[in-house]
Coordinates of C-alpha atoms in Angstrom, one line a residue:
Chain A
S1 CA -5.3 -21.9 -1.9
Q2 CA -1.6 -21.1 -1.7
Q3 CA -1.5 -22.1 1.9
G4 CA 2.0 -22.6 3.4
E5 CA 2.1 -25.2 6.1
E6 CA 5.0 -25.5 8.5
D7 CA 6.5 -28.6 9.9
P8 CA 7.0 -29.4 12.7
Q9 CA 4.5 -27.4 14.7
A10 CA 6.8 -27.2 17.6
L11 CA 10.6 -27.8 17.9
S12 CA 12.7 -27.7 21.1
I13 CA 16.5 -27.9 20.9
Q14 CA 19.6 -27.1 22.9
E15 CA 21.4 -23.9 22.4
G16 CA 24.2 -24.3 19.8
E17 CA 22.3 -26.9 17.8
N18 CA 20.9 -26.3 14.4
A19 CA 17.1 -25.9 13.9
T20 CA 15.4 -26.9 10.6
M21 CA 11.8 -25.9 9.8
N22 CA 9.9 -26.9 6.7
C23 CA 7.2 -25.3 4.8
S24 CA 4.9 -26.7 2.1
Y25 CA 2.5 -24.9 -0.2
K26 CA 0.0 -25.9 -2.8
T27 CA 0.1 -23.6 -5.8
S28 CA 2.7 -21.9 -8.0
I29 CA 4.4 -19.0 -6.2
N30 CA 6.3 -15.9 -7.1
N31 CA 8.2 -15.6 -3.8
L32 CA 8.4 -17.2 -0.4
Q33 CA 9.2 -15.3 2.7
W34 CA 10.1 -16.3 6.2
Y35 CA 9.1 -14.3 9.2
R36 CA 9.8 -14.5 13.0
Q37 CA 7.3 -13.6 15.7
N38 CA 8.2 -13.4 19.3
S39 CA 5.3 -14.1 21.6
G40 CA 2.5 -11.6 21.1
R41 CA 4.8 -9.3 19.1
G42 CA 5.2 -8.1 15.5
L43 CA 6.4 -10.1 12.5
V44 CA 10.0 -9.6 11.7
H45 CA 11.0 -10.2 8.1
L46 CA 13.9 -12.7 7.8
I47 CA 14.4 -13.5 4.2
L48 CA 12.8 -13.7 0.8
I49 CA 13.5 -16.3 -1.8
R50 CA 12.3 -16.0 -5.3
S51 CA 10.8 -18.8 -7.3
N52 CA 13.9 -19.0 -9.6
E53 CA 16.3 -19.3 -6.6
R54 CA 17.1 -22.5 -4.9
E55 CA 19.1 -21.4 -1.9
K56 CA 19.7 -18.2 0.0
H57 CA 21.8 -17.2 3.0
S58 CA 21.6 -14.4 5.5
G59 CA 23.9 -14.6 8.5
R60 CA 23.0 -17.8 10.4
L61 CA 19.9 -18.4 8.2
R62 CA 19.8 -20.6 5.2
V63 CA 16.7 -21.0 3.2
T64 CA 16.1 -23.5 0.4
L65 CA 13.3 -23.7 -2.1
D66 CA 12.2 -26.7 -4.1
T67 CA 9.5 -25.6 -6.5
S68 CA 9.0 -29.1 -7.9
K69 CA 8.1 -30.3 -4.4
K70 CA 6.5 -27.0 -3.4
S71 CA 8.5 -26.8 -0.3
S72 CA 11.0 -24.7 1.5
S73 CA 13.2 -25.1 4.5
L74 CA 14.6 -22.6 7.0
L75 CA 17.8 -23.6 8.8
I76 CA 19.1 -21.7 11.8
T77 CA 22.7 -22.6 12.6
A78 CA 24.3 -22.4 16.0
S79 CA 21.0 -21.5 17.7
R80 CA 20.8 -19.0 20.6
A81 CA 18.2 -18.5 23.3
A82 CA 17.2 -15.3 21.5
D83 CA 16.1 -17.4 18.5
T84 CA 13.2 -18.7 20.6
A85 CA 10.1 -17.6 18.6
S86 CA 7.5 -18.7 16.1
Y87 CA 8.6 -18.9 12.5
F88 CA 6.2 -18.5 9.6
C89 CA 6.5 -19.0 5.9
A90 CA 4.4 -16.8 3.6
T91 CA 3.8 -17.3 -0.1
D92 CA 2.4 -15.0 -2.8
G93 CA 1.1 -15.6 -6.3
I94 CA 2.6 -15.1 -9.7
Q95 CA 0.9 -11.8 -10.6
G96 CA 3.1 -9.2 -8.9
A97 CA 2.6 -7.5 -5.5
Q98 CA -0.2 -9.1 -3.7
K99 CA -1.4 -10.8 -0.6
L100 CA 0.8 -13.1 1.5
V101 CA -0.7 -16.4 2.7
F102 CA 0.8 -17.6 5.9
G103 CA 1.2 -21.0 7.4
Q104 CA 0.4 -22.0 11.0
G105 CA 4.0 -21.5 12.1
T106 CA 6.6 -23.5 13.9
R107 CA 7.2 -22.7 17.6
L108 CA 10.9 -22.9 18.2
T109 CA 12.3 -23.2 21.7
I110 CA 16.0 -23.0 22.4
N111 CA 17.0 -24.4 25.7
P112 CA 20.0 -22.9 27.4
Chain B
E1 CA 16.8 1.3 9.4
P2 CA 13.3 2.4 8.2
E3 CA 10.4 0.6 9.8
V4 CA 6.6 0.4 9.8
T5 CA 5.0 2.0 12.8
Q6 CA 1.5 1.4 14.2
T7 CA -0.6 3.2 16.8
P8 CA -2.0 2.5 19.2
S9 CA -0.3 -0.6 20.4
H10 CA -3.4 -1.7 22.3
Q11 CA -7.0 -0.6 21.8
V12 CA -9.9 -1.7 24.0
T13 CA -13.4 -0.9 22.7
Q14 CA -17.0 -1.7 23.3
M15 CA -18.9 -3.8 20.8
G16 CA -20.6 -1.6 18.3
Q17 CA -18.1 1.2 18.6
E18 CA -15.9 2.5 15.7
V19 CA -12.2 2.1 15.8
I20 CA -9.4 3.5 13.6
L21 CA -6.1 1.8 13.6
R22 CA -3.2 3.8 12.3
C23 CA -0.1 2.9 10.4
V24 CA 2.9 4.8 9.0
P25 CA 4.4 2.7 6.2
I26 CA 8.1 2.9 5.2
S27 CA 8.4 6.2 3.4
N28 CA 9.3 5.1 -0.2
H29 CA 6.9 2.2 -0.3
L30 CA 3.9 2.2 -2.5
Y31 CA 2.0 -0.9 -1.6
F32 CA 0.2 -1.2 1.7
Y33 CA -1.5 -4.0 3.5
W34 CA -3.5 -4.9 6.5
Y35 CA -3.5 -8.4 8.1
R36 CA -4.9 -9.7 11.3
Q37 CA -4.1 -12.6 13.6
I38 CA -6.7 -13.9 16.0
L39 CA -5.0 -15.3 19.1
G40 CA -3.5 -18.7 18.4
Q41 CA -4.4 -18.6 14.7
K42 CA -2.7 -17.9 11.4
V43 CA -2.0 -14.4 10.1
E44 CA -4.8 -13.6 7.6
F45 CA -4.8 -11.1 4.8
L46 CA -7.4 -8.4 4.9
V47 CA -6.7 -5.8 2.2
S48 CA -4.1 -4.4 -0.1
F49 CA -3.9 -0.8 -1.3
Y50 CA -2.0 0.7 -4.1
N51 CA -2.3 4.0 -6.0
N52 CA -5.0 5.2 -3.6
E53 CA -7.3 2.4 -4.1
I54 CA -8.0 -1.1 -2.9
S55 CA -6.3 -3.7 -5.1
E56 CA -7.4 -6.8 -3.4
K57 CA -9.5 -7.7 -0.3
S58 CA -10.4 -10.9 1.5
E59 CA -13.8 -12.2 2.5
I60 CA -13.1 -10.9 6.0
F61 CA -12.9 -7.3 4.7
D62 CA -16.7 -6.6 4.5
D63 CA -18.6 -3.4 4.5
Q64 CA -17.7 -2.8 8.2
F65 CA -14.1 -2.3 7.2
S66 CA -12.5 0.6 5.2
V67 CA -9.0 1.8 4.5
E68 CA -7.7 5.3 3.8
R69 CA -4.5 7.0 3.1
P70 CA -5.5 10.5 4.4
D71 CA -2.1 12.1 3.7
G72 CA 1.3 11.2 2.3
S73 CA 2.4 9.2 5.3
N74 CA -0.5 7.6 7.2
F75 CA -2.5 4.5 6.3
T76 CA -5.6 3.7 8.3
L77 CA -8.0 0.8 8.9
K78 CA -11.4 1.7 10.2
I79 CA -13.9 -0.8 11.6
R80 CA -17.3 0.9 11.8
S81 CA -19.1 -1.2 14.2
T82 CA -16.9 -3.6 16.1
K83 CA -17.9 -7.2 16.9
L84 CA -16.5 -9.5 19.6
E85 CA -14.9 -11.6 16.8
D86 CA -12.9 -8.6 15.6
S87 CA -10.7 -9.0 18.6
A88 CA -7.3 -9.8 17.1
M89 CA -3.8 -8.4 16.5
Y90 CA -3.9 -6.1 13.4
F91 CA -0.7 -5.7 11.4
C92 CA 0.1 -3.2 8.8
A93 CA 2.7 -4.0 6.1
S94 CA 4.3 -2.2 3.3
S95 CA 6.3 -3.0 0.2
D96 CA 8.2 -1.2 -2.5
G97 CA 6.6 -3.8 -4.9
R98 CA 9.9 -4.9 -6.4
Y99 CA 9.7 -8.5 -5.1
N100 CA 6.7 -8.1 -2.9
E101 CA 9.0 -8.1 0.2
Q102 CA 6.5 -7.0 2.9
F103 CA 7.7 -5.4 6.1
F104 CA 5.3 -5.5 9.0
G105 CA 4.6 -3.1 11.8
P106 CA 4.5 -4.2 15.5
G107 CA 0.7 -4.6 15.4
T108 CA -2.2 -3.2 17.3
R109 CA -4.0 -5.5 19.7
L110 CA -7.7 -4.8 19.4
T111 CA -9.9 -6.1 22.2
V112 CA -13.6 -5.8 21.8
L113 CA -15.7 -6.2 24.9

């Protein structure tokens, strides 16, 4: 399976600090996407990184992808209380538009 | 900014009843998906739909499930005879297919009693 697995499962930091979450997967991918989910709510698309990209930025988010290690990281800089949420990585295969396989997620808590 | 919408936000039903969950994907998207998330568990793929037919489905998507695009804007998931274990949050997603960037709706929380 292509399963993405996030690490750590839970992370608690102080407001203003940086938060780093990691994701590992098992098989070759086409793209890797990161999503945020506030408790009991919908999935908000954060960023997509293609398999031929190594790093991507969007605002306070920085995503890296290492296909040789089958891993990705999501860095949130200068965290805010509103960043408190669960963060998921999702991978897809190499044959065009198809299903996403999600990891278990990292629960991030930003303490004021 | 265009977004995926879903109705209802919460559906409570009795075991054995039929439910229809509705989604309006982003208007220029061509690929549509249903996922579900049982409380405390991972988001799981159910089905993908393109060009008016199912392109892929998971083992979860058995004969009790069906999808339909009844018109140019709606995309529905029907569960014919609900079971207790169908209780979950159901998410619709859509993509323009370019990089399989999938945008999710807010979900429908289905509770089967």
